[in-house]
Short mmCIF file of C-alpha atoms and ligand atoms in Angstrom, two decimals:
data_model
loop_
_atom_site.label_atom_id
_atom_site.label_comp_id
_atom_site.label_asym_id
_atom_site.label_seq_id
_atom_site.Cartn_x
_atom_site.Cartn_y
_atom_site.Cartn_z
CA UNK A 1 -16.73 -6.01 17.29
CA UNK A 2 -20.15 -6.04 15.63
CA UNK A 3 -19.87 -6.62 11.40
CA UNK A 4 -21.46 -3.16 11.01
CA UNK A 5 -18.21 -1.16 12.59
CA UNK A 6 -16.22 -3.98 10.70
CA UNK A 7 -18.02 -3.08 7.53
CA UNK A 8 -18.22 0.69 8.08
CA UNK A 9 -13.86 0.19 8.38
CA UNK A 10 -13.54 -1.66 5.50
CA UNK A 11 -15.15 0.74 3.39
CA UNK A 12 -13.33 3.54 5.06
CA UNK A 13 -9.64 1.91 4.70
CA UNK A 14 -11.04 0.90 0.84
CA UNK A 15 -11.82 4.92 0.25
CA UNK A 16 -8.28 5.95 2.12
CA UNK A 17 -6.20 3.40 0.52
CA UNK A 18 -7.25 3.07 -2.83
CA UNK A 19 -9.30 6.46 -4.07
CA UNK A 20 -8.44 9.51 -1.81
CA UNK A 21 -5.90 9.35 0.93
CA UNK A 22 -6.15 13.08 0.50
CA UNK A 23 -9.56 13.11 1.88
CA UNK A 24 -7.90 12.77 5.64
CA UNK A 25 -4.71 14.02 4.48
CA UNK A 26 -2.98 10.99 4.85
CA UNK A 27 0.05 9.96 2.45
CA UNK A 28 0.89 6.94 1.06
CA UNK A 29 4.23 5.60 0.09
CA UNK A 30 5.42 5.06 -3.46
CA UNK A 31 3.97 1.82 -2.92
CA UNK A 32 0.83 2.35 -1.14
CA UNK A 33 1.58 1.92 2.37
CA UNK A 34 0.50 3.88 5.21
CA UNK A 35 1.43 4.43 8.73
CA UNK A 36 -1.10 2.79 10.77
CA UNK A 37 -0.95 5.31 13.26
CA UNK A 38 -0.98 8.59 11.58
CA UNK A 39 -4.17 7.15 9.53
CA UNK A 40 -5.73 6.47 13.00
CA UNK A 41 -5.10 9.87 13.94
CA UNK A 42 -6.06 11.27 10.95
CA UNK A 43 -9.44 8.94 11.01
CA UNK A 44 -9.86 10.26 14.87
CA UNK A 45 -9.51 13.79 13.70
CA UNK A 46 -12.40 13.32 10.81
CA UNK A 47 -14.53 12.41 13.21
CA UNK A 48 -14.51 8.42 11.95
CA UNK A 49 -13.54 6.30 15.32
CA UNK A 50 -10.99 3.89 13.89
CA UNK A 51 -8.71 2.16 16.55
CA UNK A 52 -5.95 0.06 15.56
CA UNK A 53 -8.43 -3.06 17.19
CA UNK A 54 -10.96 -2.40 14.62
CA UNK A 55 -8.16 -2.19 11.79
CA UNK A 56 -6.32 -5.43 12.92
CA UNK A 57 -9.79 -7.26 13.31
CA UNK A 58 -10.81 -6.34 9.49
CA UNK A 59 -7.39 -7.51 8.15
CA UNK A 60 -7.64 -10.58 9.81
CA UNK A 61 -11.61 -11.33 8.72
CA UNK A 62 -11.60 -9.39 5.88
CA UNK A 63 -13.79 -11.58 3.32
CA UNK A 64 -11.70 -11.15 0.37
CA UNK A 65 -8.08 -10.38 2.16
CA UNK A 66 -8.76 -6.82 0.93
CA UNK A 67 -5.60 -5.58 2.93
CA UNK A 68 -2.46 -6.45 4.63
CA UNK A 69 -0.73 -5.14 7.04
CA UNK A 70 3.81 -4.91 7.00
CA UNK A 71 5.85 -7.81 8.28
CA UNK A 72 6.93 -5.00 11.21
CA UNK A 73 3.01 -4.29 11.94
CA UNK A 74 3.45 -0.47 11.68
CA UNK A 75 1.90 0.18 7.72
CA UNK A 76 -1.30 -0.89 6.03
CA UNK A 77 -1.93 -0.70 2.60
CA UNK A 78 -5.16 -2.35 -0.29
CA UNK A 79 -3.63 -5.73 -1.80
CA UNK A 80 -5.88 -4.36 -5.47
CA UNK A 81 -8.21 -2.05 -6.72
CA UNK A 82 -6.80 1.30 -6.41
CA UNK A 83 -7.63 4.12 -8.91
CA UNK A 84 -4.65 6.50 -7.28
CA UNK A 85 -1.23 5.27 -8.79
CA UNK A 86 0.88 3.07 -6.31
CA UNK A 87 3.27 0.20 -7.45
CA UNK A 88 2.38 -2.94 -6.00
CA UNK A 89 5.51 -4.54 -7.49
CA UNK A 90 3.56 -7.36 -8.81
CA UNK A 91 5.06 -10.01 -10.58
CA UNK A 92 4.37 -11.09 -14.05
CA UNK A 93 2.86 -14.52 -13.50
CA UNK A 94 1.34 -16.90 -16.61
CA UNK A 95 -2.37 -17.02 -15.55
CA UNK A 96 -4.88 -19.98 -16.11
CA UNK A 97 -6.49 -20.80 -19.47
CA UNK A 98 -9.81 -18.93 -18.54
CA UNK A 99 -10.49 -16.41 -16.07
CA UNK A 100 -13.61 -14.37 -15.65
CA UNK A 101 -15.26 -11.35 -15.66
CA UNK A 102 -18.60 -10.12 -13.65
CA UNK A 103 -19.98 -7.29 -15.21
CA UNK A 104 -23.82 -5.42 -16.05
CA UNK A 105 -25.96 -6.42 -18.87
CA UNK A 106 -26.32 -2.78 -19.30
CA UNK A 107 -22.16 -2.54 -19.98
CA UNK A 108 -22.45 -5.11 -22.82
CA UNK A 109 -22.77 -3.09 -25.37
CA UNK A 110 -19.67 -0.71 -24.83
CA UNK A 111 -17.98 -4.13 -23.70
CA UNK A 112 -18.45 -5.68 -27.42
CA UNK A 113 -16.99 -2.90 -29.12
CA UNK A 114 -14.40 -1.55 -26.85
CA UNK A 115 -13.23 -5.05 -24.98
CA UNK A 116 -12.81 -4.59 -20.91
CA UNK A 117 -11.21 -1.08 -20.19
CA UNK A 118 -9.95 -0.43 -16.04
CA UNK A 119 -11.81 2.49 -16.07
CA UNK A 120 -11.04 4.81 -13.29
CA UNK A 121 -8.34 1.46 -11.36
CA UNK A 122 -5.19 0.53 -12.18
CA UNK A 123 -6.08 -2.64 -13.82
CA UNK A 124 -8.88 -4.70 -15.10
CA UNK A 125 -9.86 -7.38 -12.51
CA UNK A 126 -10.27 -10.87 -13.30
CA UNK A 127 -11.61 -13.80 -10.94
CA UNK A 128 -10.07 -17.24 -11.07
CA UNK A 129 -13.82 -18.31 -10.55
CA UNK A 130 -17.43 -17.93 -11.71
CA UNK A 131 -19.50 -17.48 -8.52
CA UNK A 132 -16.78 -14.56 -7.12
CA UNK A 133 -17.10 -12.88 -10.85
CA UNK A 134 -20.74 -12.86 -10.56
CA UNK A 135 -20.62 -11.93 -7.29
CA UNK A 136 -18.55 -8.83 -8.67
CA UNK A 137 -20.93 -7.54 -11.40
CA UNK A 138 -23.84 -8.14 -9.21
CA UNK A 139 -22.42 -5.02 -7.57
CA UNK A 140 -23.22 -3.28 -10.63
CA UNK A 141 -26.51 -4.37 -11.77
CA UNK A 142 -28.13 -7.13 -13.52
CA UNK A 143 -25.04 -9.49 -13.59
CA UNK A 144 -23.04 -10.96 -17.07
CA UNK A 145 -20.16 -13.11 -16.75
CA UNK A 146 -18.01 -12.65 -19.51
CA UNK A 147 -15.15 -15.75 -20.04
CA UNK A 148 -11.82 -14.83 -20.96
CA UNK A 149 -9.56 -16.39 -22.41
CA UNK A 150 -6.49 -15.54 -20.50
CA UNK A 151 -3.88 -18.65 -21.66
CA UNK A 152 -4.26 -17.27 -25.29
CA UNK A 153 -3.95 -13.44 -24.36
CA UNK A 154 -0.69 -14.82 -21.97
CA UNK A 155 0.79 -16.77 -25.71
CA UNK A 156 -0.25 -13.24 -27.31
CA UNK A 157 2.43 -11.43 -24.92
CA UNK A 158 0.31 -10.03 -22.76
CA UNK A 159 0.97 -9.66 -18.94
CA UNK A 160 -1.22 -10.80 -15.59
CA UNK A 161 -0.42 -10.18 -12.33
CA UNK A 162 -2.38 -12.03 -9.33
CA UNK A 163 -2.66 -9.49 -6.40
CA UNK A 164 -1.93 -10.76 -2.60
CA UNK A 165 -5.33 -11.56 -2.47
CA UNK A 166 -5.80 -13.93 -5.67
CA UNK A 167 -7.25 -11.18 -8.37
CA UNK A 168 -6.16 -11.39 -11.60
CA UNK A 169 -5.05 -8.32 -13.13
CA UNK A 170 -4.34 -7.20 -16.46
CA UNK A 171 -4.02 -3.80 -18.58
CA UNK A 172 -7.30 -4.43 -20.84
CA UNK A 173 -8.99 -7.46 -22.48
CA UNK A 174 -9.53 -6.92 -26.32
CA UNK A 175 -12.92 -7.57 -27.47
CA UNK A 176 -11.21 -11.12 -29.33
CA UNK A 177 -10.53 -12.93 -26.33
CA UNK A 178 -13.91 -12.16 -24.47
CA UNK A 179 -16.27 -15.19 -24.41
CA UNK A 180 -20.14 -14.50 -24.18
CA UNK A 181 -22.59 -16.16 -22.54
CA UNK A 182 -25.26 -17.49 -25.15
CA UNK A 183 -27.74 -14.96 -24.50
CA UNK A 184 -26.71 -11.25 -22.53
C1 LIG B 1 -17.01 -2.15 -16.71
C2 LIG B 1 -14.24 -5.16 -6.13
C3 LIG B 1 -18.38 -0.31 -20.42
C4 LIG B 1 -16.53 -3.34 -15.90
C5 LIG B 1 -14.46 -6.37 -6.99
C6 LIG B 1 -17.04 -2.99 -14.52
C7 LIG B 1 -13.29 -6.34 -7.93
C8 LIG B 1 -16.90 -1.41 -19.05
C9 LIG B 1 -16.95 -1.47 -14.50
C10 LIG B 1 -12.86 -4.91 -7.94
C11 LIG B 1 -15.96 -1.50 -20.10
C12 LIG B 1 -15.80 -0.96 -13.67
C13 LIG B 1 -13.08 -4.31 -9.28
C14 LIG B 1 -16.32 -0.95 -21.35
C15 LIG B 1 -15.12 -2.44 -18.36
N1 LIG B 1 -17.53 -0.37 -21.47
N2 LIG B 1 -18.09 -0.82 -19.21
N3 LIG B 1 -15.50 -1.00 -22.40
N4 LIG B 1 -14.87 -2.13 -19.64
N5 LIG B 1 -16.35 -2.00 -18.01
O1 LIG B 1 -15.69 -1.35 -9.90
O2 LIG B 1 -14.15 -5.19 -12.01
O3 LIG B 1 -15.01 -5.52 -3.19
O4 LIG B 1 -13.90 -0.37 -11.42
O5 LIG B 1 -17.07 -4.54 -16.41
O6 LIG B 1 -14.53 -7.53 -6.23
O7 LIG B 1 -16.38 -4.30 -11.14
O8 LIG B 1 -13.89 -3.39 -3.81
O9 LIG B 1 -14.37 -2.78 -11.54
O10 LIG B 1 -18.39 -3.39 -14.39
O11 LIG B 1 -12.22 -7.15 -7.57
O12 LIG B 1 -12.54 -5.30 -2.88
O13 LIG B 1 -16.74 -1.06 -15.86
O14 LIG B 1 -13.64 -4.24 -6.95
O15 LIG B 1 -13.42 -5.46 -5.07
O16 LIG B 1 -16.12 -1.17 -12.32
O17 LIG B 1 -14.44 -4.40 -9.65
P1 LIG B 1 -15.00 -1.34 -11.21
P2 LIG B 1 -14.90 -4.23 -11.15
P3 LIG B 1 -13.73 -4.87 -3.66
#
């Protein structure tokens, strides 16, 4: 399979699994699995050429784990980032004392005043290390990495989850426990 059509997937199970199943008419469970056939189908039908090759050969090389696939092989579903509401069942789980944050120097700004908000996903994602978190905000422009201090929100009460594929995710990081570089 060449990395394009592995790309061009990825990108295409990202949009139908986390942001708008709708947009093939596909459904997802109550907690966001699909039938791997009926999206295939439903791909075919759009005019996208999944097969169930393709989908089994981005699960298994996926860079970041971005999906999995059922212990029975017949559902698929995003291990984070959705924006439509599905219940993961995470569990609570204490996270370590920092975790971090890639974002744009353009966001700082809002980011000082407002602390990290999930904006249009379920959760604010955090990454256990620097070079991933930069790697993240790259994505949206000149990057910042912003330290948080996750061990004292955790004493403060407030709950982390780690998705299937190791991101840290939280409801919102108040401006207090965010850590700035020296200069931004
Ligand atoms: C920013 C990718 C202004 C936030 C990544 C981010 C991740 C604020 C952007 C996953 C703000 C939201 C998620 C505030 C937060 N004012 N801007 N108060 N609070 N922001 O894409 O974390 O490759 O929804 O800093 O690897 O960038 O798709 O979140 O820049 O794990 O698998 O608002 O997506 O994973 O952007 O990325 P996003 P994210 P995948």
């Amino acid at each position: 399979m060449t990395s394009v059509s592995l790309t061009k997937t990825s990108k295409f199970l990202s949009l139908v699994l986390r942001h708008s199943p709708e947009s093939i008419g596909l459904r997802l469970d109550p907690n966001g699995w699909a039938d791997i056939e009926e999206l295939i189908d439903r791909a075919n039908a759009e005019g996208k050429p999944v097969t169930r090759a393709l989908i089994d050969e981005v699960v298994r090389d996926n860079d970041k784990q971005r999906f999995a696939i059922s212990a029975d092989g017949l559902r698929i579903r995003a291990n984070q980032g959705h924006s439509v509401d599905v219940d993961l069942a995470l569990v609570p789980l204490p996270p370590p004392a920092t975790l971090y944050h890639g974002t744009a120097t353009r966001f700082a700004k809002s980011i000082r005043k407002l602390g990290l908000l999930k904006q249009n996903r379920q959760h604010v994602h955090l990454s256990a290390d620097e070079g991933t978190a930069v790697k993240v905000g790259i994505r949206h422009g000149k990057p910042l990495l912003l330290r948080i201090r996750a061990g004292d929100m955790h004493a403060a009460g407030i709950v982390f989850f780690r998705s299937e594929n190791g991101v840290w995710l939280t409801d919102a990081v108040a401006a207090e426990f965010i850590d700035w570089p020296e200069r931004d």
